[in-house]
PDB file of C-alpha atoms in Angstrom:
ATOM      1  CA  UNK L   1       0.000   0.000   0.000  1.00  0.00           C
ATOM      2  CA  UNK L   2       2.969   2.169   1.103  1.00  0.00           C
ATOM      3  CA  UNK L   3       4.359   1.761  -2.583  1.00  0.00           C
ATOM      4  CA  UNK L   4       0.971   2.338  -4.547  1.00  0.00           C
ATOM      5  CA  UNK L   5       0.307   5.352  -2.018  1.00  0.00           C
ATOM      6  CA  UNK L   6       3.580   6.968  -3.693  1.00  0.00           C
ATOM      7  CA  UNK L   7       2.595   5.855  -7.221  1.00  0.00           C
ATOM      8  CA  UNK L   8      -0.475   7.740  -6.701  1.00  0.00           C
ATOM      9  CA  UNK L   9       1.769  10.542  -5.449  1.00  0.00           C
ATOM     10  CA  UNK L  10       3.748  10.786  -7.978  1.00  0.00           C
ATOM     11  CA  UNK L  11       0.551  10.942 -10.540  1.00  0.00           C
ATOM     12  CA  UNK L  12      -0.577  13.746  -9.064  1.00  0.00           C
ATOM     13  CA  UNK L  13       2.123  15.669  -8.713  1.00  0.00           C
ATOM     14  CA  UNK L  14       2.658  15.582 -12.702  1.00  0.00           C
ATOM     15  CA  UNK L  15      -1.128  16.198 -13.452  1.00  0.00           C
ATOM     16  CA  UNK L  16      -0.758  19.010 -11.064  1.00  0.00           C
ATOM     17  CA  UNK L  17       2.109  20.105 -13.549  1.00  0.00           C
ATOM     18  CA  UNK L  18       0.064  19.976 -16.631  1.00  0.00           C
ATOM     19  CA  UNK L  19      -2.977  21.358 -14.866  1.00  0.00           C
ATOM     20  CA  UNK L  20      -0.650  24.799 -13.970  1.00  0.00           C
ATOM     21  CA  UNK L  21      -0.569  25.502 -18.162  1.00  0.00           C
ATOM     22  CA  UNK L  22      -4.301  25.097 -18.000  1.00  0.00           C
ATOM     23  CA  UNK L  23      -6.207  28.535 -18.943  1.00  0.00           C
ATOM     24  CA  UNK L  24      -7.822  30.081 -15.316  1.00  0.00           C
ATOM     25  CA  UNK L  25     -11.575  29.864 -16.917  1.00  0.00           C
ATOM     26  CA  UNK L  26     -10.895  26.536 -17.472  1.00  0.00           C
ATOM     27  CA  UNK L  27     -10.071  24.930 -14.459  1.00  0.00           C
ATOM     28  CA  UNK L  28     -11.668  27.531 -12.290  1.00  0.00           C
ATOM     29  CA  UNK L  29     -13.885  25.817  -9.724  1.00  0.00           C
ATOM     30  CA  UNK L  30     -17.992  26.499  -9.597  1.00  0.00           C
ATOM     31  CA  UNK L  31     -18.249  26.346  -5.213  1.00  0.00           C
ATOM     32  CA  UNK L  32     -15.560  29.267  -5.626  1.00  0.00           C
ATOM     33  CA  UNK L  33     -17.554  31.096  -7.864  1.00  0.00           C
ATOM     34  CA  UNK L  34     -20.511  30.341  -5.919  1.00  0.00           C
ATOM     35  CA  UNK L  35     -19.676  31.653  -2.834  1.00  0.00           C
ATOM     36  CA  UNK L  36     -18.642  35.008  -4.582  1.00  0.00           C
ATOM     37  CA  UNK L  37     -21.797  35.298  -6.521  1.00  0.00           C
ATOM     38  CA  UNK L  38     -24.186  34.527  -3.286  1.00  0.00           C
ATOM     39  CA  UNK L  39     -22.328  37.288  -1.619  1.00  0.00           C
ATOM     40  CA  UNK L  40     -22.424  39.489  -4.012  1.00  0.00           C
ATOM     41  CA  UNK L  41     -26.201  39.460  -4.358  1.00  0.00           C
ATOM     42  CA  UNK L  42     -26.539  39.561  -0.578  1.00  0.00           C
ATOM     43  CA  UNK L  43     -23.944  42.459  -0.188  1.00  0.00           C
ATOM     44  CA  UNK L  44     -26.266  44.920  -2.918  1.00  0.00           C
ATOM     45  CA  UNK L  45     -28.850  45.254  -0.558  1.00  0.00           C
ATOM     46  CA  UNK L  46     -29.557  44.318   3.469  1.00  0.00           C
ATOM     47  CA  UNK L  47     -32.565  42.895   5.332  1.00  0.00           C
ATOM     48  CA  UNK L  48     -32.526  39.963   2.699  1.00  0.00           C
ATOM     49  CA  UNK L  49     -34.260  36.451   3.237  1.00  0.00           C
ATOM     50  CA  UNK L  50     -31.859  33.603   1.983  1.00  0.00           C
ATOM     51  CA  UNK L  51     -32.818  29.577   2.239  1.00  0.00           C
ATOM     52  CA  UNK L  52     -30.088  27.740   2.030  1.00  0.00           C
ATOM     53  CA  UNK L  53     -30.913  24.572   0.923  1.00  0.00           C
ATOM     54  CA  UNK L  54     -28.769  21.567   1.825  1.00  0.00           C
ATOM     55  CA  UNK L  55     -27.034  23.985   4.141  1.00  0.00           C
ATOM     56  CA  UNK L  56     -25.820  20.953   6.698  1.00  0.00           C
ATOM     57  CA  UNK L  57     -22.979  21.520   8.239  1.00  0.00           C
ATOM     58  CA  UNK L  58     -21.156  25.261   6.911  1.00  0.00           C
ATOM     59  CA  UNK L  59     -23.068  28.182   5.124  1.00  0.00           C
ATOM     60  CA  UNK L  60     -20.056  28.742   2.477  1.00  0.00           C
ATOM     61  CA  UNK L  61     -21.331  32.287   1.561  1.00  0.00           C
ATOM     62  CA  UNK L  62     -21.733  33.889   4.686  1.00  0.00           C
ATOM     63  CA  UNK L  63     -17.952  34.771   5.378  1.00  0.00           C
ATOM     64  CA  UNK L  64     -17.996  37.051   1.948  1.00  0.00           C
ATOM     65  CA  UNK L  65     -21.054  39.138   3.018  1.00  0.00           C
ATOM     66  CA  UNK L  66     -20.265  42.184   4.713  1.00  0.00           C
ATOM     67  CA  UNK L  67     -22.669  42.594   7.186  1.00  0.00           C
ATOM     68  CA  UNK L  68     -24.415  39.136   7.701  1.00  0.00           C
ATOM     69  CA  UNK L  69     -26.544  39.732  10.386  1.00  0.00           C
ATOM     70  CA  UNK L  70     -28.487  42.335   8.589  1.00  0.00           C
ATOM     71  CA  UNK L  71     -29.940  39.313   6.424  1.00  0.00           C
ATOM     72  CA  UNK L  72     -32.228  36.624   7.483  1.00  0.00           C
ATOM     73  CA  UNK L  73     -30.583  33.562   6.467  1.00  0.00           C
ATOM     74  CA  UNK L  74     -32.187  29.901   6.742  1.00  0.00           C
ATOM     75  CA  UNK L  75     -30.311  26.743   6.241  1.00  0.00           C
ATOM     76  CA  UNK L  76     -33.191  24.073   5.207  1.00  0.00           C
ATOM     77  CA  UNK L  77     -31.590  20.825   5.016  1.00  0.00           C
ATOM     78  CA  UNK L  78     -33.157  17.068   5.028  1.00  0.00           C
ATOM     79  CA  UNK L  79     -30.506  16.047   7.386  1.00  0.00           C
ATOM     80  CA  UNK L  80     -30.853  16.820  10.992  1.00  0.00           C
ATOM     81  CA  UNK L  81     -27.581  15.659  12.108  1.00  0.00           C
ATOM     82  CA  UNK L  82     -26.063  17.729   9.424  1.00  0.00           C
ATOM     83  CA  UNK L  83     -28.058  21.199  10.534  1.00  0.00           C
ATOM     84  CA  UNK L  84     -27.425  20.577  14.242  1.00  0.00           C
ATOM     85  CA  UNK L  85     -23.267  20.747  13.635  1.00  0.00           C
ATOM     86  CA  UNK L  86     -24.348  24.270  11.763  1.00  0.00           C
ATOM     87  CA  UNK L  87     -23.238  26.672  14.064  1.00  0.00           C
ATOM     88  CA  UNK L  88     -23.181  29.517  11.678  1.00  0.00           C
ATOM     89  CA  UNK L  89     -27.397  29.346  11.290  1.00  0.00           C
ATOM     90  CA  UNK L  90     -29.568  30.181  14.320  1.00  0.00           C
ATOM     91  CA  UNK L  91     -32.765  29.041  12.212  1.00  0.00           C
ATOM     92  CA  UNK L  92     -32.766  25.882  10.628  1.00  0.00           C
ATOM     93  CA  UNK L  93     -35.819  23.595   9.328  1.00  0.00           C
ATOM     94  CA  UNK L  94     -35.380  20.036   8.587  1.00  0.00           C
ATOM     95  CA  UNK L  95     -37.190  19.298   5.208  1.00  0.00           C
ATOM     96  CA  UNK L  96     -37.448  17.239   2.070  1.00  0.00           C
ATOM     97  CA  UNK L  97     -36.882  20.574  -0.569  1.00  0.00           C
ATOM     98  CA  UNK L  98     -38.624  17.834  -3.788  1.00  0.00           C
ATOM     99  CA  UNK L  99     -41.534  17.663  -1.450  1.00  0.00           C
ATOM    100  CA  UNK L 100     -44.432  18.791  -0.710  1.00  0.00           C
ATOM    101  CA  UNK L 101     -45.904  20.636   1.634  1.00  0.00           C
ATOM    102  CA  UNK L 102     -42.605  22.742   3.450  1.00  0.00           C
ATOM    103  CA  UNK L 103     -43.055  24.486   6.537  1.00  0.00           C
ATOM    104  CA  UNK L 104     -42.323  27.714   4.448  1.00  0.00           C
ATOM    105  CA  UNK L 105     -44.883  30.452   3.146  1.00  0.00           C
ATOM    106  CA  UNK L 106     -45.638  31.320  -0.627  1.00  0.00           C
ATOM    107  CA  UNK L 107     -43.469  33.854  -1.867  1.00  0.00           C
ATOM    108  CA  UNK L 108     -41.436  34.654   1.388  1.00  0.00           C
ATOM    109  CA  UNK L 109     -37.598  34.720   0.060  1.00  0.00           C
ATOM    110  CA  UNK L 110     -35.330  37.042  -1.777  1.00  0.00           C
ATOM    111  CA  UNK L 111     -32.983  33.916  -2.783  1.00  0.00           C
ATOM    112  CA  UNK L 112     -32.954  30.441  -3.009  1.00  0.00           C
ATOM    113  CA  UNK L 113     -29.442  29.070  -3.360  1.00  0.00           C
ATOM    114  CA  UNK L 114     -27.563  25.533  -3.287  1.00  0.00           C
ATOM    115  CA  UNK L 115     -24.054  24.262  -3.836  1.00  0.00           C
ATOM    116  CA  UNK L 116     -24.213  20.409  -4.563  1.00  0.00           C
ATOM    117  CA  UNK L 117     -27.640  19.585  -4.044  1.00  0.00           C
ATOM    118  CA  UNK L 118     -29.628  19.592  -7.287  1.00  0.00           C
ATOM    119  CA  UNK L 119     -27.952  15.875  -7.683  1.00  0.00           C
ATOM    120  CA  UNK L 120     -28.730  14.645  -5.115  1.00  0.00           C
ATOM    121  CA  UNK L 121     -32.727  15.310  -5.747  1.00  0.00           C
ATOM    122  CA  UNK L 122     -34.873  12.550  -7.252  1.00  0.00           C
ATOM    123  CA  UNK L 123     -37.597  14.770  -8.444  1.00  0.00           C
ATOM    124  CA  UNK L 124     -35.738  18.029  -9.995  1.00  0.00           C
ATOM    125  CA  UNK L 125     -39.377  19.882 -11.422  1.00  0.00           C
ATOM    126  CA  UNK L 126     -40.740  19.705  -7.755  1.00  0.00           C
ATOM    127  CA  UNK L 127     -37.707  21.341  -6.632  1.00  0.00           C
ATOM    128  CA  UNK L 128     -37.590  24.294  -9.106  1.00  0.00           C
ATOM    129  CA  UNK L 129     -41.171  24.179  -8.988  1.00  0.00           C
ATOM    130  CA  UNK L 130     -40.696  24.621  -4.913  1.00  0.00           C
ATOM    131  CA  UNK L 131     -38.105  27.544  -5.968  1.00  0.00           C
ATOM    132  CA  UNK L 132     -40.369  29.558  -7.669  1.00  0.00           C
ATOM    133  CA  UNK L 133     -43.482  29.293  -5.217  1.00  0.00           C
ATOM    134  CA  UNK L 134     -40.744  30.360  -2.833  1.00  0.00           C
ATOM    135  CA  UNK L 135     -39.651  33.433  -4.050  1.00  0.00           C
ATOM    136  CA  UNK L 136     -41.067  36.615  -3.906  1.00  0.00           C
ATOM    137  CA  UNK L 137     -41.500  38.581  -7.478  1.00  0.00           C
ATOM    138  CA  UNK L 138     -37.680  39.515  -8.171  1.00  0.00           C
ATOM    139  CA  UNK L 139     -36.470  36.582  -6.383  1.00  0.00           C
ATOM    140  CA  UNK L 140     -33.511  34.846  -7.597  1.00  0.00           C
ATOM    141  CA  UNK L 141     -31.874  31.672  -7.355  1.00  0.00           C
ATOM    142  CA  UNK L 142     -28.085  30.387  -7.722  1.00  0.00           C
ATOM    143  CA  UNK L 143     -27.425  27.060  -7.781  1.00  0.00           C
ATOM    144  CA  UNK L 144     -24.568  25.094  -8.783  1.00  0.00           C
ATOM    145  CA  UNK L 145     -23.932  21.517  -9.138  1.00  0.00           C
ATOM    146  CA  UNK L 146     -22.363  18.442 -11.012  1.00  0.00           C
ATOM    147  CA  UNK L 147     -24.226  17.109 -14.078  1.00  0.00           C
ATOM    148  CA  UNK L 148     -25.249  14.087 -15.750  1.00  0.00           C
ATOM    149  CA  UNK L 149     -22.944  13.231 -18.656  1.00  0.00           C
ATOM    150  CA  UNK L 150     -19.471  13.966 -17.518  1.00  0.00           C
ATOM    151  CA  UNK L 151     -17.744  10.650 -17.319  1.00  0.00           C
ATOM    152  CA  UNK L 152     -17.156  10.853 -13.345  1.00  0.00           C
ATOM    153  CA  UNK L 153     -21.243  11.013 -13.043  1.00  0.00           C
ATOM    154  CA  UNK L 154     -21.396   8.760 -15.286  1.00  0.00           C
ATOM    155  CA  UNK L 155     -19.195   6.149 -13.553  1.00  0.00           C
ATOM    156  CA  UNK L 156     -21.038   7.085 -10.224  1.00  0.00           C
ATOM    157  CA  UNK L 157     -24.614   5.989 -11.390  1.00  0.00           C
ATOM    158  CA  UNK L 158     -23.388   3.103 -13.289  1.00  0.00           C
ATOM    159  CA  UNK L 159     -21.978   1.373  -9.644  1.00  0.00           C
ATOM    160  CA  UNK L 160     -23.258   0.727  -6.520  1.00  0.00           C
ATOM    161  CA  UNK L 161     -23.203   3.650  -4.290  1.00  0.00           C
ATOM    162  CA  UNK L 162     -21.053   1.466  -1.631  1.00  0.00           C
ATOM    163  CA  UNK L 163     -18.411   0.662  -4.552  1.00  0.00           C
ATOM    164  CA  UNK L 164     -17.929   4.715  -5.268  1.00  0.00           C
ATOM    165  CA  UNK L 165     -17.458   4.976  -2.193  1.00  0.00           C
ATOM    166  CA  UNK L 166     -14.953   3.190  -1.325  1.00  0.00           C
ATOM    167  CA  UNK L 167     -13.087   4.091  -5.042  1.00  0.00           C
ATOM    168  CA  UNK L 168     -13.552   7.492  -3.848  1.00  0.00           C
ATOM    169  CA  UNK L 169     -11.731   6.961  -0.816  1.00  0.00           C
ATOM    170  CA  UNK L 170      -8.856   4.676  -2.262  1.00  0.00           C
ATOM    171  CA  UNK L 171      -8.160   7.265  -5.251  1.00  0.00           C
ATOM    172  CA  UNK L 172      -9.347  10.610  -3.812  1.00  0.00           C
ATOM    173  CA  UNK L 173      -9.564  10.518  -0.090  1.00  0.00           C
ATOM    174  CA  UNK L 174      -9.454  14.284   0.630  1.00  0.00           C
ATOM    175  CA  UNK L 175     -12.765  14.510  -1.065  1.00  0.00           C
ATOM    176  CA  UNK L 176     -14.654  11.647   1.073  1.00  0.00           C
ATOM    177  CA  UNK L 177     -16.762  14.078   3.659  1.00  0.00           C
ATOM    178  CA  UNK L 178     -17.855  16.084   0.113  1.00  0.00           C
ATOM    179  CA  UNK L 179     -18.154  13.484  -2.208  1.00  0.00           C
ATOM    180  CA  UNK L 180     -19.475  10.207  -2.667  1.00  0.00           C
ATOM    181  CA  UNK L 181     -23.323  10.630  -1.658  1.00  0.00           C
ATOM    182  CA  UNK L 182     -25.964   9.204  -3.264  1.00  0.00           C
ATOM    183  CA  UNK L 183     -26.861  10.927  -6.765  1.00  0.00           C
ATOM    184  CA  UNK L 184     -29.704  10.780  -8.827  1.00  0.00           C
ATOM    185  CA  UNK L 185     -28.636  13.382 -11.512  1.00  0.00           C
ATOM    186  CA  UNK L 186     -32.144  14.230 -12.496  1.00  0.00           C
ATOM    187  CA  UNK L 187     -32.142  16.604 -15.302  1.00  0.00           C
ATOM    188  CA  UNK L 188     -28.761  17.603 -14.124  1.00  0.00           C
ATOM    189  CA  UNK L 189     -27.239  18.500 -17.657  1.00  0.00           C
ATOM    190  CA  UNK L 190     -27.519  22.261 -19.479  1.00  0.00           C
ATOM    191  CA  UNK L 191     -31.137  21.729 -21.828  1.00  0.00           C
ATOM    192  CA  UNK L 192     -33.425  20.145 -19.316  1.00  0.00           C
ATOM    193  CA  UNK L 193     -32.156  22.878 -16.836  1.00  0.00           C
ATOM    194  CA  UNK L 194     -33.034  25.278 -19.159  1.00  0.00           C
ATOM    195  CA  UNK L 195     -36.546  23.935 -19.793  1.00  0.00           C
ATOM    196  CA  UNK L 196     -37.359  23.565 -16.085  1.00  0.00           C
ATOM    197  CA  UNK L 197     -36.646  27.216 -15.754  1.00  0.00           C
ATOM    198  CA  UNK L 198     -38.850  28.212 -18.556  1.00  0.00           C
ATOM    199  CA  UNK L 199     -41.716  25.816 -16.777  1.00  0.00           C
ATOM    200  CA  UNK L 200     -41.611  28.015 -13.718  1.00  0.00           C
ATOM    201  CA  UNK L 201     -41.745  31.574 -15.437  1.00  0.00           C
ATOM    202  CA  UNK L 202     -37.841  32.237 -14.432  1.00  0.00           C
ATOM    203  CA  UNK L 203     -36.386  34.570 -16.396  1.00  0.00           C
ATOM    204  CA  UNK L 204     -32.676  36.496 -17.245  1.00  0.00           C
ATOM    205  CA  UNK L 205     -30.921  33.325 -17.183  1.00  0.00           C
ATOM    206  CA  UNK L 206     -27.238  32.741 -16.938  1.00  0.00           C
ATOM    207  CA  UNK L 207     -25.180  29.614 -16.601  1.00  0.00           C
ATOM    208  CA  UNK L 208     -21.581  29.257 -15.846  1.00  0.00           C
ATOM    209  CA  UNK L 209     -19.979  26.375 -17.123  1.00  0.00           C
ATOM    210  CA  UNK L 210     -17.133  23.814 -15.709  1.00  0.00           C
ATOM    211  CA  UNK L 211     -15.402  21.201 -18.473  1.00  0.00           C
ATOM    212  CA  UNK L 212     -12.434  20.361 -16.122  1.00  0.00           C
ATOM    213  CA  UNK L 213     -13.166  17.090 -14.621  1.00  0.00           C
ATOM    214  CA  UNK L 214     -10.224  14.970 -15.376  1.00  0.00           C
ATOM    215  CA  UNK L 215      -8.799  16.083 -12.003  1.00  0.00           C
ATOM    216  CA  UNK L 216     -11.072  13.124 -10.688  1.00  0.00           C
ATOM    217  CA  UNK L 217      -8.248  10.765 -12.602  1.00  0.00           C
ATOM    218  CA  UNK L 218      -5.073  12.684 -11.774  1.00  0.00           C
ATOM    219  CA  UNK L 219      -3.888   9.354  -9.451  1.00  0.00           C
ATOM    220  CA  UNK L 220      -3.142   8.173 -12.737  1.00  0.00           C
ATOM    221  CA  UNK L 221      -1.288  10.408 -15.106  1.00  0.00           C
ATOM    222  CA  UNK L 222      -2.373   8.653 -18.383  1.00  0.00           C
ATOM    223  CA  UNK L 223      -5.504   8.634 -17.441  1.00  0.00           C
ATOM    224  CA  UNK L 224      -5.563  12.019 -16.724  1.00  0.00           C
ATOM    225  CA  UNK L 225      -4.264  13.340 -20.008  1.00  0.00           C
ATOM    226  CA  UNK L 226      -6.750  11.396 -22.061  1.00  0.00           C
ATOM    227  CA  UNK L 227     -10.065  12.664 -19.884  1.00  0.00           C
ATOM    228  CA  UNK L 228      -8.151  16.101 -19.985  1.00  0.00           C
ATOM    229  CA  UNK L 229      -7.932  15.364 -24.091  1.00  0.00           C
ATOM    230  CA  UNK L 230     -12.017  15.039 -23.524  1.00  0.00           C
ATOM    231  CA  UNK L 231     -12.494  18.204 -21.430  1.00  0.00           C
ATOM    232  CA  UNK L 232     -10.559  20.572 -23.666  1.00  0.00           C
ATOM    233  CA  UNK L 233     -12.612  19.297 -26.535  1.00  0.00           C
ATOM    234  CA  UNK L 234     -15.951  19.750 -25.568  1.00  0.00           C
ATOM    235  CA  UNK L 235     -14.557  23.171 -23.905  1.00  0.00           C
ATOM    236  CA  UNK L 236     -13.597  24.251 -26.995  1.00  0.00           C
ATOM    237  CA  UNK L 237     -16.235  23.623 -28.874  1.00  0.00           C
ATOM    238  CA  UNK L 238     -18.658  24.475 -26.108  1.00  0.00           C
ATOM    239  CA  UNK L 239     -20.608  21.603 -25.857  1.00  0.00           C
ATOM    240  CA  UNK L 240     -23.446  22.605 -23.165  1.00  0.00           C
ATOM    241  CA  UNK L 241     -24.714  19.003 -22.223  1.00  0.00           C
ATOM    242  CA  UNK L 242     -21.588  17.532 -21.801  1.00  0.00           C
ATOM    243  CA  UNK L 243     -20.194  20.025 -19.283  1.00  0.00           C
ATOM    244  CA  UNK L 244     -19.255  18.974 -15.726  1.00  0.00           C
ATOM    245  CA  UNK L 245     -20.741  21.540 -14.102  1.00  0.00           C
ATOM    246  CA  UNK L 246     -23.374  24.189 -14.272  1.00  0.00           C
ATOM    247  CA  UNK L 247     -23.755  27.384 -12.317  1.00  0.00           C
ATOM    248  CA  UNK L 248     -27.082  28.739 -12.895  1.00  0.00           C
ATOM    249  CA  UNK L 249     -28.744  32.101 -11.435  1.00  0.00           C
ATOM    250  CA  UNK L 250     -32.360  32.836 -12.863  1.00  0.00           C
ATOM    251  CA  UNK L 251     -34.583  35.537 -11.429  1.00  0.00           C
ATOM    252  CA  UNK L 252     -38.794  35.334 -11.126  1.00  0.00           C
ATOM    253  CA  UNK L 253     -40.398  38.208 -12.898  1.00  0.00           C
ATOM    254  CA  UNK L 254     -40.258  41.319 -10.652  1.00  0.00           C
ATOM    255  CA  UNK L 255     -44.252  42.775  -9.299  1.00  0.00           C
ATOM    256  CA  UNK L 256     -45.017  44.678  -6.150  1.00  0.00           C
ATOM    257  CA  UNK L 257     -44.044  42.263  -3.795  1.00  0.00           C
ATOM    258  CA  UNK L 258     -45.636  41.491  -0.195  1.00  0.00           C
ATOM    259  CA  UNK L 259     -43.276  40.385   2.616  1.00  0.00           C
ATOM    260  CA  UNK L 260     -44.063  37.332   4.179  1.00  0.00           C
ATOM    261  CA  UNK L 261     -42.287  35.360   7.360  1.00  0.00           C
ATOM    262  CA  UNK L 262     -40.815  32.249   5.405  1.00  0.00           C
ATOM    263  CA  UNK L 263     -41.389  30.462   8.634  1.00  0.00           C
ATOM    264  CA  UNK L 264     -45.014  31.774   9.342  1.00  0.00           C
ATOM    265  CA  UNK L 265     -46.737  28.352   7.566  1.00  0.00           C
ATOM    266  CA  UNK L 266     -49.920  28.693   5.212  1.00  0.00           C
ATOM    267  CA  UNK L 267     -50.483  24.972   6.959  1.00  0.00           C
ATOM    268  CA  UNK L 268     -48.993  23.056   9.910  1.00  0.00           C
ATOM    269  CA  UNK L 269     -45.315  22.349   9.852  1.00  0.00           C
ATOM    270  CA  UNK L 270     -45.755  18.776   8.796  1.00  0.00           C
ATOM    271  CA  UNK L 271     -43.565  16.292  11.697  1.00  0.00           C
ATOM    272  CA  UNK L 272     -41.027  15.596   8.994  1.00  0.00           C
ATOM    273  CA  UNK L 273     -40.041  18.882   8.764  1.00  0.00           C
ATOM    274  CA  UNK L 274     -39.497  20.400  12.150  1.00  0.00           C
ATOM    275  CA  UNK L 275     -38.318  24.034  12.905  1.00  0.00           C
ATOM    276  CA  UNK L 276     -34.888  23.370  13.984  1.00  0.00           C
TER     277      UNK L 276
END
């Protein structure tokens, strides 16, 4: 093991080479650019409401906004265990975010954001769906995630979640406490994104797109030049469906809007979804 270990080492450490010629909008990473562009929308005005969905553990924004606690922010998360170790949230609401009912009110947020979580969804239209009746007029939402068709997702559907697991944490163990869940990957590529947004009456689109992936397969340097070989050619010829990874920010048409307590329930919290 001590010999492979160094193999793998070694692997890197020339990917890591060739990766360093690699154009900076390539290889730049979608969380990084997520946490900017969260922050940025949060920082233009205060006394915003933000639900953070899938916000477990850390609320990855929240260090770039200049004055946090003039915002309401809401980490809604299906995971208990996961909100409880948040200790950057004081309001947090257990919940199923492809479900229905939630414990939140009809247009009661000024964003909806996610980092890694639109994967992990079996039912992507009753999430967006969710999204918009969420917002308020003017809303937006910023979400950013891995996507169907790029050969790592790929891999991960065709094998037992158990067995990419434990790949995961023989090839890439730094990446075992953020990778490796369960995906589904539903509608999780560029067109069908597009179309769900156009279902739900979003509007001013914009997508930011990732085509870097072969760093999954930098253990093995050969490996890594041919998926690298892959990435630069859809890059180049800008292949949508085939990215990696999609950033995506949409807005809901802007009316007079009408404040509402996000936690103040049309209907009773259901029990799966208690008020943290």
């Amino acid at each position: 093991m001590f010999l492979l270990n160094r193999f793998f080492a070694a692997n890197r450490r020339l990917s890591a080479v060739v990766e360093g010629w690699l154009p900076a909008s390539f290889k730049r990473h979608l969380h990084t650019v997520y946490k900017y562009e969260v922050a940025a929308l949060m920082n233009s005005r205060p006394g915003q409401t933000v639900l953070d969905i899938g916000g477990g553990k850390d609320c990855p924004f929240l260090p770039f906004v200049t004055e946090p606690a003039a915002h309401r922010v809401i980490a809604i998360d299906c995971s208990e265990e996961e909100l409880r170790g948040n200790t950057q949230l004081q309001q947090k609401v257990v919940a199923d975010v492809a479900a229905a009912p939630l414990p939140l009110r009809d247009g009661s947020a000024d964003l909806v954001v996610s980092r890694s979580v639109v994967e992990h969804l079996q039912d992507n239209a009753a999430f967006f769906g969710n999204c918009a009746r969420m917002l308020r007029p003017g809303g937006v939402v910023v979400h950013t995630f891995p996507c169907k068709f790029a050969p790592f997702a790929l891999l991960n559907k065709l094998l037992p979640n158990r067995v990419s697991r434990r790949l995961l944490a023989w090839f890439q163990p730094a990446w075992v406490d953020t990778c490796g869940f369960l995906a589904y990957y539903d509608r999780c590529y560029y067109s069908a994104i597009r179309r769900l947004l156009a279902d739900n009456d979003f509007c001013d689109a914009q997508y930011t797109f990732r085509y870097y992936q072969s760093i999954y397969f930098d253990f093995f340097f050969p490996l890594y030049l041919l998926t690298l070989a892959y990435d630069l050619t859809i890059w180049f010829f800008g292949i949508r469906n085939l990215a990696c990874a999609i950033l995506v920010r949409a807005r809901r048409p802007a009316v007079s809007p009408e404040r509402a307590d996000p936690l103040q329930a049309d209907v009773d919290t259901p029990s799966h979804a208690p008020a943290l």
